[in-house]
XYZ file of C-alpha atoms in Angstrom:
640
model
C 64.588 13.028 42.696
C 61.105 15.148 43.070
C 59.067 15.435 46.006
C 58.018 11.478 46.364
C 60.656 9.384 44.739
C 62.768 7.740 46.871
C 65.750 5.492 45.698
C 63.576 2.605 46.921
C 60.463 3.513 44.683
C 62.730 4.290 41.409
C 64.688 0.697 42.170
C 61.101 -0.892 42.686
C 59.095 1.481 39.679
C 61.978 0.467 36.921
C 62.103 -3.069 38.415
C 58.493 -3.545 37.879
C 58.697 -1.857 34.345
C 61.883 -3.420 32.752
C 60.360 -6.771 33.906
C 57.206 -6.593 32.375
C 59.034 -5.660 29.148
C 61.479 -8.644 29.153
C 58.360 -11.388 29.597
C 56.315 -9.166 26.808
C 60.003 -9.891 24.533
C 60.622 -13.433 25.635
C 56.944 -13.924 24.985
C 56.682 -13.005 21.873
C 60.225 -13.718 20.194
C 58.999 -16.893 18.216
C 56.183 -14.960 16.431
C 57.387 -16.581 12.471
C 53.420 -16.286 11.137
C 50.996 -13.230 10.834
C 48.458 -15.205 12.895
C 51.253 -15.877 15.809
C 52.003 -12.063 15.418
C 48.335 -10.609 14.788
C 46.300 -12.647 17.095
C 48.680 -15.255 19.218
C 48.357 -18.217 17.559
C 45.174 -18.281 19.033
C 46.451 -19.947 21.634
C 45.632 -17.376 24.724
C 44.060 -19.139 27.898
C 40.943 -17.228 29.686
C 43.049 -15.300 32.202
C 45.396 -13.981 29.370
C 42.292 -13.029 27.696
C 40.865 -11.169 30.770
C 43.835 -9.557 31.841
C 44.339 -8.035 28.385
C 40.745 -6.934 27.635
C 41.191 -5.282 31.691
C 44.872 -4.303 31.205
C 43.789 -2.679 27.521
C 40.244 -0.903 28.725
C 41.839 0.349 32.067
C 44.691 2.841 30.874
C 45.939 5.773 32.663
C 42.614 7.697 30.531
C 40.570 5.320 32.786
C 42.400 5.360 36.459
C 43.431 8.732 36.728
C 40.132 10.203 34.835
C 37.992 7.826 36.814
C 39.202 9.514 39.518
C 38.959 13.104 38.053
C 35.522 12.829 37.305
C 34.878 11.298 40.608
C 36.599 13.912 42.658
C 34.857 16.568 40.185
C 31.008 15.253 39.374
C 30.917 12.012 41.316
C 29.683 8.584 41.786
C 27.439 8.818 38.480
C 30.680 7.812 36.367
C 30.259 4.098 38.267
C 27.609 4.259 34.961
C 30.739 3.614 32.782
C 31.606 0.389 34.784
C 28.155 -0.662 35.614
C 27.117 -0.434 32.180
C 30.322 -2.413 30.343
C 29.056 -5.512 31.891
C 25.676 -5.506 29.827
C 28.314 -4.620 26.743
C 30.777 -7.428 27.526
C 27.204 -10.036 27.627
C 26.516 -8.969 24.139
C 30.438 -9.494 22.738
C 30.553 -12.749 24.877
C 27.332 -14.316 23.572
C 25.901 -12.037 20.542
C 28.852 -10.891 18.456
C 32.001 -13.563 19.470
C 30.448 -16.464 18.449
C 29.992 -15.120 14.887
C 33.853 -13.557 14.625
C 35.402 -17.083 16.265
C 33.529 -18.488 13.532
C 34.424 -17.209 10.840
C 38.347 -17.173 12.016
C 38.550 -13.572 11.376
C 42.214 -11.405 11.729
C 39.828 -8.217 12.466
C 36.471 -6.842 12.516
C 36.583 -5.302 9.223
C 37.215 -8.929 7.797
C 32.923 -9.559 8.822
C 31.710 -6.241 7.143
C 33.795 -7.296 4.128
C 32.226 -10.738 3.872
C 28.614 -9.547 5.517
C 28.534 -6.658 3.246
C 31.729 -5.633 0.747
C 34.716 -4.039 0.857
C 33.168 0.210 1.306
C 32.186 -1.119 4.547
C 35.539 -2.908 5.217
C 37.996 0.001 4.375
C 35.544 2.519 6.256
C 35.361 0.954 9.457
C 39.295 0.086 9.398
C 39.986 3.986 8.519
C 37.538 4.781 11.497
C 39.463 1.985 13.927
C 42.689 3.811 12.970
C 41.751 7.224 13.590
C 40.265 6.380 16.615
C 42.567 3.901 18.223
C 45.558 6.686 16.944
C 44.626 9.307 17.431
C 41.388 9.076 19.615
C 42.886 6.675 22.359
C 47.014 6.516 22.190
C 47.180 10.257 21.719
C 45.049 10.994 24.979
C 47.133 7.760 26.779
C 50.517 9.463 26.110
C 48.989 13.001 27.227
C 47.742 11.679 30.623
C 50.742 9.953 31.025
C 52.762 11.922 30.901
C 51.505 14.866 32.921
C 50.512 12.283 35.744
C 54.278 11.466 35.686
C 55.194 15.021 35.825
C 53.192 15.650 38.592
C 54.204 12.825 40.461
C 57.637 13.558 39.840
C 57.653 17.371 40.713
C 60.590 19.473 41.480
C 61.303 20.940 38.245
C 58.500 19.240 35.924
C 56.226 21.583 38.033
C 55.486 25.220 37.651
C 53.772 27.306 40.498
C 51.094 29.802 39.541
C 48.271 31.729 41.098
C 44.720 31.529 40.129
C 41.324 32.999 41.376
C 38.805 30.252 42.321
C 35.168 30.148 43.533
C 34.352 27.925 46.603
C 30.851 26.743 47.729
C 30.072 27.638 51.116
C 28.865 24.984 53.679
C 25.191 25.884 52.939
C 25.879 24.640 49.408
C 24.523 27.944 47.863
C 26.419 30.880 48.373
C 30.258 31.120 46.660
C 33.171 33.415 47.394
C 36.012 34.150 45.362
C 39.646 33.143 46.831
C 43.238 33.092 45.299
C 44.506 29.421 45.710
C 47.778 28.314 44.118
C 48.692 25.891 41.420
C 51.093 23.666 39.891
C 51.141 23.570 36.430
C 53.066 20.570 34.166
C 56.713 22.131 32.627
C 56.406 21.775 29.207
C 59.643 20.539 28.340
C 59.604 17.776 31.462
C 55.927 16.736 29.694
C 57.386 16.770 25.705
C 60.104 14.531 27.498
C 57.988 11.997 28.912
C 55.817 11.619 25.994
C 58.506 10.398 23.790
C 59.590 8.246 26.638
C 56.330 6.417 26.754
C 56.096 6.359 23.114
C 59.355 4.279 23.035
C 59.159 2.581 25.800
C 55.387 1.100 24.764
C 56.601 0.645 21.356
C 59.571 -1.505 21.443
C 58.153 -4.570 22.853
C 55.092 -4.416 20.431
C 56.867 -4.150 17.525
C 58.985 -6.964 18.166
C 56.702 -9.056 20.426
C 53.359 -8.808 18.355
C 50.052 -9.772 20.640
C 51.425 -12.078 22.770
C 54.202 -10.010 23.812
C 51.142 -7.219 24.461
C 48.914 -9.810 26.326
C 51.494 -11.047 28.482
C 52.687 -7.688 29.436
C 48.908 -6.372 29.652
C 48.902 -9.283 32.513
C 51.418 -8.300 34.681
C 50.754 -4.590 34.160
C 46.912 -5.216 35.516
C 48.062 -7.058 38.214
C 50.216 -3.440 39.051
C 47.770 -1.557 38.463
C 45.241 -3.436 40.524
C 47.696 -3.071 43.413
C 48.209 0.459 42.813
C 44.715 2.022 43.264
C 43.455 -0.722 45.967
C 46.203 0.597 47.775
C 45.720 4.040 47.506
C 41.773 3.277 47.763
C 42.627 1.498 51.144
C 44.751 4.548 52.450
C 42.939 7.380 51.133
C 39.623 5.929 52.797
C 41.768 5.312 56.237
C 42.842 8.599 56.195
C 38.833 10.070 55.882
C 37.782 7.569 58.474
C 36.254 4.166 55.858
C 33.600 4.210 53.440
C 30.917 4.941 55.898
C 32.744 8.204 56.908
C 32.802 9.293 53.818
C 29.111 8.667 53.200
C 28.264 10.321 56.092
C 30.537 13.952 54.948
C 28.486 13.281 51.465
C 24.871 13.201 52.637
C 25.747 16.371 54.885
C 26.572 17.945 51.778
C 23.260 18.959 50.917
C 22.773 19.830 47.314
C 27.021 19.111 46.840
C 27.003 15.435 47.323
C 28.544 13.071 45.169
C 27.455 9.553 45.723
C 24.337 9.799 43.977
C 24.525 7.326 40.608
C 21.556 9.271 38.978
C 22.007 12.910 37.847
C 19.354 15.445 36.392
C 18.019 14.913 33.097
C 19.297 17.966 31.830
C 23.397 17.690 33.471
C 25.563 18.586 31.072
C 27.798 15.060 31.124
C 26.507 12.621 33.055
C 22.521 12.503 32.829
C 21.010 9.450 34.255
C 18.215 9.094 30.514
C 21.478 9.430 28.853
C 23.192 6.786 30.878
C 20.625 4.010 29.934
C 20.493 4.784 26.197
C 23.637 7.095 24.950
C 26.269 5.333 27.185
C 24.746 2.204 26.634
C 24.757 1.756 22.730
C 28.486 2.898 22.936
C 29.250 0.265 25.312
C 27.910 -1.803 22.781
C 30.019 -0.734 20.493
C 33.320 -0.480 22.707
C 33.332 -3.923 23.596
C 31.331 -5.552 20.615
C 32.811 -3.841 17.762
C 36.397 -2.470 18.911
C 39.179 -3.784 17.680
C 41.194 -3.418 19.993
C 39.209 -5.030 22.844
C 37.543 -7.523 20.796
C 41.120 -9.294 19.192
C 42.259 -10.426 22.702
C 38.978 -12.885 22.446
C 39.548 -13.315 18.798
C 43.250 -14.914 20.098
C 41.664 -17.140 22.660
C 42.442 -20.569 22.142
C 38.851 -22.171 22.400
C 35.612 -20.516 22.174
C 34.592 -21.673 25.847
C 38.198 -19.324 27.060
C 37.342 -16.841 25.053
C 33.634 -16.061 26.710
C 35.338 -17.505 30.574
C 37.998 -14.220 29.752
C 35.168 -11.810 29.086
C 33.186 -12.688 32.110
C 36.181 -12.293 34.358
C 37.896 -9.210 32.778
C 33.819 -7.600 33.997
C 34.340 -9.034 37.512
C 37.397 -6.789 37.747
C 35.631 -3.785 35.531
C 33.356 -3.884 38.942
C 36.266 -3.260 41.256
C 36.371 0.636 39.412
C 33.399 2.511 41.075
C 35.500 1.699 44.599
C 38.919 1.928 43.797
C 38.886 4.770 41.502
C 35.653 6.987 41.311
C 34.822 6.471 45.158
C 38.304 7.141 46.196
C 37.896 10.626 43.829
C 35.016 11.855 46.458
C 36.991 11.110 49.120
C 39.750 12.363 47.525
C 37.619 16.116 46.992
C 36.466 15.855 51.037
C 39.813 15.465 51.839
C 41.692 18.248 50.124
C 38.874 20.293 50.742
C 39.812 19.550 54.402
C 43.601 19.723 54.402
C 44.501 21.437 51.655
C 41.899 24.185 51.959
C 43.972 26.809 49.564
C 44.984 24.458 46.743
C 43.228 24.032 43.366
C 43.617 21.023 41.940
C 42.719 20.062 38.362
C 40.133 16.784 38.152
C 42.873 15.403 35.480
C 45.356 15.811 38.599
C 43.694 14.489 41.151
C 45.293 11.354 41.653
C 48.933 12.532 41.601
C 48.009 15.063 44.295
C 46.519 12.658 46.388
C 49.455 9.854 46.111
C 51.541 12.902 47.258
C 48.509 13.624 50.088
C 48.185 10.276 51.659
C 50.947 7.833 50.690
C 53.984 7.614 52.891
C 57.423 8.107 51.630
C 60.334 5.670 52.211
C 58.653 2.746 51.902
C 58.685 1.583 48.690
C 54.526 2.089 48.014
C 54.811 5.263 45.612
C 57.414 2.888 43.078
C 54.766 0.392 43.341
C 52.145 2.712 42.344
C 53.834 4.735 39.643
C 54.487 1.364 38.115
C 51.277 0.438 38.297
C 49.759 3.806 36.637
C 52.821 3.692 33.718
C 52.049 0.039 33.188
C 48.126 1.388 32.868
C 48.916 3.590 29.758
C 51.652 0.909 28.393
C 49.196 -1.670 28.408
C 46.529 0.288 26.616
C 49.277 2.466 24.287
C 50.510 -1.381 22.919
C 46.954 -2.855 22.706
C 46.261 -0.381 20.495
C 49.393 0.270 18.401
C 49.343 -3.551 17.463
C 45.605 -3.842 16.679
C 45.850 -0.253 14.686
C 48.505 -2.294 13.126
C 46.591 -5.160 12.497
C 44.053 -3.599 10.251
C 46.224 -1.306 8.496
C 48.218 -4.356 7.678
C 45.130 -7.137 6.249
C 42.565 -4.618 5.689
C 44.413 -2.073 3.415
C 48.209 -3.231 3.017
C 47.752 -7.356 2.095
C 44.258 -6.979 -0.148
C 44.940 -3.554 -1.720
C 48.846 -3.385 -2.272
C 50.314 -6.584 -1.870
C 47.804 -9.279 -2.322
C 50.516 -12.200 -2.538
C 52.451 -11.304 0.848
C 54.420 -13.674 2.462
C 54.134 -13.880 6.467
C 57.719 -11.732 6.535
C 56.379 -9.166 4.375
C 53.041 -8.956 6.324
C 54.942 -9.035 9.885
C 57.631 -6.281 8.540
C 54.615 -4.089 7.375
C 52.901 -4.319 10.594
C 55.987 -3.576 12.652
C 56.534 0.107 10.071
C 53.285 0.567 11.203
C 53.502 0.500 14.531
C 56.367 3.088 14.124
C 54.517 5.211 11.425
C 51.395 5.423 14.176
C 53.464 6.071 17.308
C 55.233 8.739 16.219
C 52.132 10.683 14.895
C 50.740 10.249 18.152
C 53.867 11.540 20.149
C 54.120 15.094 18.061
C 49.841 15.532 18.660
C 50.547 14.889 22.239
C 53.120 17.421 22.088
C 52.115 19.793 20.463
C 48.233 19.656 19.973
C 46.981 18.655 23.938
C 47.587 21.385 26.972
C 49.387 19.814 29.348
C 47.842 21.830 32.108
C 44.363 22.039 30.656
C 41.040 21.990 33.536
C 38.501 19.901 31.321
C 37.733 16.080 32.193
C 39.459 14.848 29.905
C 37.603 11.094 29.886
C 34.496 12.600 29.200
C 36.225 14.616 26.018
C 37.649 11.490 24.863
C 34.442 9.852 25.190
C 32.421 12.553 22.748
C 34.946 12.358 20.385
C 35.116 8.719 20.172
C 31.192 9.076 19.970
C 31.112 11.289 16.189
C 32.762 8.068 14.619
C 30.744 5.507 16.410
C 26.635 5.167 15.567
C 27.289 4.123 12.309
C 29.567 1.807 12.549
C 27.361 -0.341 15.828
C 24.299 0.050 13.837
C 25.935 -1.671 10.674
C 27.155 -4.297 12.708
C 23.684 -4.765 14.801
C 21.237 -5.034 11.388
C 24.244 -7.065 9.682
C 24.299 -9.824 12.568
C 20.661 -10.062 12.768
C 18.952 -8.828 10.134
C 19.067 -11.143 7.035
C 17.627 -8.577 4.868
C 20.866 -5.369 5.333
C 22.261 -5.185 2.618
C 25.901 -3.396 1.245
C 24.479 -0.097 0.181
C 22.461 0.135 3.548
C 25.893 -0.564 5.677
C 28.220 1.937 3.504
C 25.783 4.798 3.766
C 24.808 4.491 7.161
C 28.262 4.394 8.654
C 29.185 7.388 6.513
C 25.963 9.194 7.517
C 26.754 8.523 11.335
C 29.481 10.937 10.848
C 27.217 13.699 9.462
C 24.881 12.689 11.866
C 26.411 13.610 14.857
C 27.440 16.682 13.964
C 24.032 17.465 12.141
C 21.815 17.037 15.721
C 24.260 18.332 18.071
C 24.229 22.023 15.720
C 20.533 21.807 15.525
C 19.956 21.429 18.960
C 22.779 23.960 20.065
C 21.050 26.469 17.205
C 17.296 25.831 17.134
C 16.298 24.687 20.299
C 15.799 27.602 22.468
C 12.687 28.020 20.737
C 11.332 25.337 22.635
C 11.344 25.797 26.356
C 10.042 22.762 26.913
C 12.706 20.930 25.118
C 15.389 22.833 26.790
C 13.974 22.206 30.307
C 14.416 18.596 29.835
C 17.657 18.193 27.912
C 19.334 21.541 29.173
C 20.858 24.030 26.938
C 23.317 22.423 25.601
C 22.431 18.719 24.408
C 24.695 15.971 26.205
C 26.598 13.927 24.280
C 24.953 10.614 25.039
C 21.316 12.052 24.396
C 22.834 13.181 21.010
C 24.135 9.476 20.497
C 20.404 8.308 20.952
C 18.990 10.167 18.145
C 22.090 9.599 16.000
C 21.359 5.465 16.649
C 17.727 6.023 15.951
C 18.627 8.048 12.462
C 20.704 5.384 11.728
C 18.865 2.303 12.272
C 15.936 4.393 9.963
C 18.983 4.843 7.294
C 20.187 1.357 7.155
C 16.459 0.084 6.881
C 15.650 2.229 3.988
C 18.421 1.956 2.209
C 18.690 -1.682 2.199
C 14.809 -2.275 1.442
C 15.379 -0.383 -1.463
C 18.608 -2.123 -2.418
C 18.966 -6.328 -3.570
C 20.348 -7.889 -0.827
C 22.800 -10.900 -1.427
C 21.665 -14.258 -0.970
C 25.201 -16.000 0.215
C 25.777 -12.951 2.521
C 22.731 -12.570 3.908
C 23.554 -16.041 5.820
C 26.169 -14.656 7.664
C 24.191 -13.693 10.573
C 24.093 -14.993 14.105
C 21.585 -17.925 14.135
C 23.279 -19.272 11.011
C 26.743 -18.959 12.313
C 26.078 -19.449 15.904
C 24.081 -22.408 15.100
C 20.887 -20.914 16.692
C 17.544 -21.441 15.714
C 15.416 -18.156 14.631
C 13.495 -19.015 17.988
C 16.120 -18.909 20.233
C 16.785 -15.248 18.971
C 13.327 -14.137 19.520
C 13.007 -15.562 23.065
C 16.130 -13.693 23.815
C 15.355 -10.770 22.316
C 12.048 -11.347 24.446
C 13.677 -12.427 27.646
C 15.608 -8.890 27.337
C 12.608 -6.553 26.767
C 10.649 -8.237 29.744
C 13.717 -7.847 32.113
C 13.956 -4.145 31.047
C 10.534 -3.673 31.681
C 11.000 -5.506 35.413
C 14.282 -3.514 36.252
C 12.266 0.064 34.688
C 9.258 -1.327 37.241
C 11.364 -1.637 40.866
C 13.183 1.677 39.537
C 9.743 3.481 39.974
C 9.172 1.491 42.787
C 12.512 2.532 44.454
C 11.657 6.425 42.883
C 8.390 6.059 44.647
C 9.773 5.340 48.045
C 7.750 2.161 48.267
C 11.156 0.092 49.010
C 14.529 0.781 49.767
C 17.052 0.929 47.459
C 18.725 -2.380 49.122
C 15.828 -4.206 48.759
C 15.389 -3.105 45.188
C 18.590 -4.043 44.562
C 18.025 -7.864 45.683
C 14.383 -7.672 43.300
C 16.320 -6.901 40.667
C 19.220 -9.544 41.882
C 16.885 -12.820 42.202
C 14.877 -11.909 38.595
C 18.613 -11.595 36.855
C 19.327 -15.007 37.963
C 15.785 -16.311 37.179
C 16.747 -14.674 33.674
C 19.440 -16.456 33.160
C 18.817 -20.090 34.951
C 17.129 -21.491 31.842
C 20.411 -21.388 29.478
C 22.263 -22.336 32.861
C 20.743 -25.555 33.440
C 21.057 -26.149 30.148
C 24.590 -26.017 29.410
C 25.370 -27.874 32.782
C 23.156 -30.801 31.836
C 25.355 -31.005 28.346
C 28.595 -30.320 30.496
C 27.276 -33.580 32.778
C 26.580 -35.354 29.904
C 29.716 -35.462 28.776
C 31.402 -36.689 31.885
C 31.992 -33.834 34.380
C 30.201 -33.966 37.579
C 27.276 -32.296 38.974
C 29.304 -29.288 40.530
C 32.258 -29.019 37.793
C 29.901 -28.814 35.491
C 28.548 -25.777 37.265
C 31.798 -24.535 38.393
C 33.071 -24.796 35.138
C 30.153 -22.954 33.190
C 30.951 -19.409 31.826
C 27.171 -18.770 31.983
C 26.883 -19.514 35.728
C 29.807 -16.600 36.561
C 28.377 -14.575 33.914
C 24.843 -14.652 36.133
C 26.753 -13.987 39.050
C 28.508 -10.675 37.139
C 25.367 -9.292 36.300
C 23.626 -9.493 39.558
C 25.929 -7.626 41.515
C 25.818 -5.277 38.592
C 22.016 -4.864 38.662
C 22.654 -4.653 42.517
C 24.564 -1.723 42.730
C 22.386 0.096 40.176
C 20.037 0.139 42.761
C 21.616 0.400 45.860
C 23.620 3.305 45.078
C 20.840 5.206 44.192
């Protein structure tokens, strides 16, 4: 069957597949109330929690475009990794503490009670469209042509195409006819619905635990899938070190760099630190679907212990996937000299490249990669379904709903959304199309967005935001987006200056800078101008975290002076005064100093109520969370 399968890797691949279905169904077949349906009972422990938040951020979207844009631009994507653990800090201790408090079903619930109910249907329409049509869409695409191309035989097409090729002197390019394989269309429509189905029938009947337990095992797949073709592709260059040494002889065409031009078109390193940054706050602070596996958790203390582990396996990314995408380019460029391969099919070609046959790995690996998009395809289907069911169904059309009624509605849902996203797959996305398609999915994601993280920023700490301020900014984000990116694209050439910083065409995450910054003037206006409401106006995080308005400045302080300490060894390391490594340990040692005052503290209370000296540190989210963030803020500078 293809050119990989092997009866031994379909037995294993369906094995692994079926399985994880039947614990998602057993899992989830006493779900009688909306809250055991919606959110788990709440009962999730921490490692449910991280392997969900993991298993639902990491789809096929995320291994196999990892990879793309790895084996296309390079190691500057580790930026998406690096930077979702300052994100996941400001979910675990900003925003969480204020949703578990308020025992919220979704996000929309807190803009309904912080602000009123504009606010509450907008962001819920914005979840949908992007969790629909945004995320699953792009998740069924991917899928399905990495299946295709995996499978080949007859899912795969041959055609010619003229290429240009960089000559060893980095400069100088040639033109060269190089076949390629394009995705049958029928073979891809097929395996669409198949994942539609497949990811849909234990979510509609299983609810969120049937989706977290699932999202477990499926993690756990996946995790052995790309370490494994990681571990071979790197043997077959000759390690890590082998392939640094082909990069840095690259000249001007190397890849490891983690800092890009100002002006790239994608990745730029200014736009890294600001654009990419304020959407990781919003990705993992105000999603949905990331933020209602926390929500489930069945203690606060879980809840933060599953965030801080999910980002110790976030940091296993810029190896397994983007890293083994440049040696991945270095190798076909090596032995398969007249092939052109798109960055979206990168991986498939190199499982085909590097992994043997006959032994069982490629099953284990397919599963893993299917179980990638299932997990995220389900994650999102029931938390789409989850605000379409108590943010418009329960207040709007049937206030009085029974638990039944609520469940049914969320399970026609789930249906209504899945097949919407099958026939856009289809018949909407190319199959066979060149662009990197993570990076698409990320600017689209990123018209919706500004709004919506500014409301929730000013509405969690800012006493004074008021209704008016949140509806209006969330609807001007929109307009925003599109306003700046069409002024720049129109009007800047004028200013040559301007264009030799930013480039021609303005980068997405520089346009999500100036967006925020429009925004955050919006809401402030708007809200001085408008009464603000006494009763709301305490829902805010000192109130409902039980923090005193001190404790938020000295954070807020604590956060500005560490910026200022990473920007200084950044120059330093710019400046050639010290190595990167040593940099990197700088910035290491003044993390932990950062975060040794709210350390202690919490041990002390953890030893005062009975657990010993090293349990209590052992047991302390806050000392792993330190630990996260250094090797973070270590790799930002050693991989200069």
């Amino acid at each position: 069957m293809g050119d990989v399968f092997t009866p031994l890797d379909l037995m294993i691949f369906f094995a692994a597949l079926i399985g994880a279905m039947v614990v998602g169904l057993i899992a989830g077949r006493e779900e009688n109330t909306s809250e055991d349906y919606f959110l788990a009972g709440r009962g999730l422990p921490w490692w449910g929690v991280a392997g969900s938040i993991f298993g639902s951020n990491v789809s096929a979207n995320h291994m196999v475009g990892m990879m793309g844009i790895g084996f296309s631009i390079g190691f500057a994507q580790a930026h998406f990794e690096l930077g979702a653990i300052a994100g996941l800090m400001v979910l675990c201790y900003g925003f969480l503490p204020v949703y578990r408090k308020l025992n919220l079903y979704t996000l929309s619930e807190y803009l309904g009670r912080r602000y009123d109910d504009r606010s509450r249907v907008a962001y819920a329409i914005i979840m949908v469209i992007i969790m629909a049509f945004v995320q699953m869409v792009p998740g069924l695409y991917i899928g399905s042509r990495t299946i295709c191309v995996l499978l080949g035989g007859d899912a795969l097409v041959e055609v010619a195409e003229e290429v240009e090729v960089v000559a060893e002197d980095g400069e100088t390019a040639q033109g060269v006819t190089r076949t390629k394989l394009d995705v049958d269309f029928t073979y891809y429509a097929l395996f669409v619905i198949a994942l539609a189905v497949v990811s849909a029938s234990y979510t509609i009947f299983g609810g969120l635990k049937a989706v977290v337990w699932t999202d477990v095992i499926q993690s756990c797949l996946l995790l052995a899938a790309g370490l494994v073709v990681a571990f071979i592709t790197f043997q077959r260059i000759g390690g890590w070190g082998a392939m640094m040494a082909i990069d840095e002889g690259a000249g001007g065409a190397d890849k490891m760099s983690l800092y890009l031009p100002m002006d790239h078109p994608d990745l730029p390193w200014t736009g890294a630190f600001t654009g990419l940054m304020a959407m990781h706050f919003f990705y993992w602070g105000t999603n949905q679907f990331i933020v209602q596996r926390a929500l489930g958790a069945r203690s606060d203390s879980e809840g933060r212990i599953g965030i801080v582990a999910a980002g110790f396996l976030k940091l296993l990314i810029p190896f397994f996937a983007i890293g083994a995408g440049i040696a991945a380019f270095y190798l076909f460029q090596k032995e398969m000299p007249d092939r052109a391969v798109d960055p979206d099919a990168a991986f498939s070609e190199l499982v085909k490249l590097v992994i043997p046959v006959g032994y069982g790995i490629i099953g284990i690996i397919a599963a893993g990669l299917i179980g990638a998009i299932l997990s995220s395809i389900d994650s999102m289907m029931n938390s789409a379904a989850t605000i379409l069911t108590m943010d418009l169904y329960k207040p709007y059309v049937n206030p009085n709903a029974t638990d039944k009624e609520l469940i049914r509605f969320g399970r026609l849902s789930i249906v209504a959304l899945v097949v919407m996203a099958a026939l856009m797959a289809i018949f909407i996305l190319d199959p066979n199309s060149e662009a990197n398609f993570f990076l698409q999915l990320v600017d689209y994601q990123n018209y919706l967005s500004p709004g919506v993280l500014v409301t929730f920023i000013l509405g969690m700490f800012w006493r004074r935001a008021t209704a008016t301020g949140s509806i209006v900014t969330i609807l001007s984000g929109v307009f925003f987006s599109w306003l700046v990116e069409w002024g720049y694209n129109n009007f800047a050439s004028g200013y040559p200056g301007i264009v030799e910083a930013f480039g021609p065409k303005l980068a997405f995450f520089h346009r999500v800078v100036f967006v925020l910054l429009l925004c955050f003037v919006i809401h402030i206006i708007v809200s001085l101008m408008t009464l603000s409401d006494s009763e709301k106006s305490r829902l805010v995080w000192t109130d409902l975290g039980g923090h005193a308005p001190g404790t938020l400045v000295n954070s807020f302080g604590m956060i500005l002076v560490s910026i200022g300490v990473y920007a200084l060894l950044g120059w330093v390391m710019v400046s050639e005064m010290l190595s990167p490594t040593v940099c990197g340990v700088l910035g290491m040692i003044w993390t932990w100093l950062a975060f040794s005052p709210t350390v202690v503290h919490h041990k002390r209370q953890r030893q005062e109520n009975g657990a010993s000296p090293v349990a209590a540190l052992l047991i302390e989210d806050r000392f792993w969370a330190a630990i996260l963030c250094s090797m973070a803020v270590f790799m930002l500078y050693h991989y200069r």
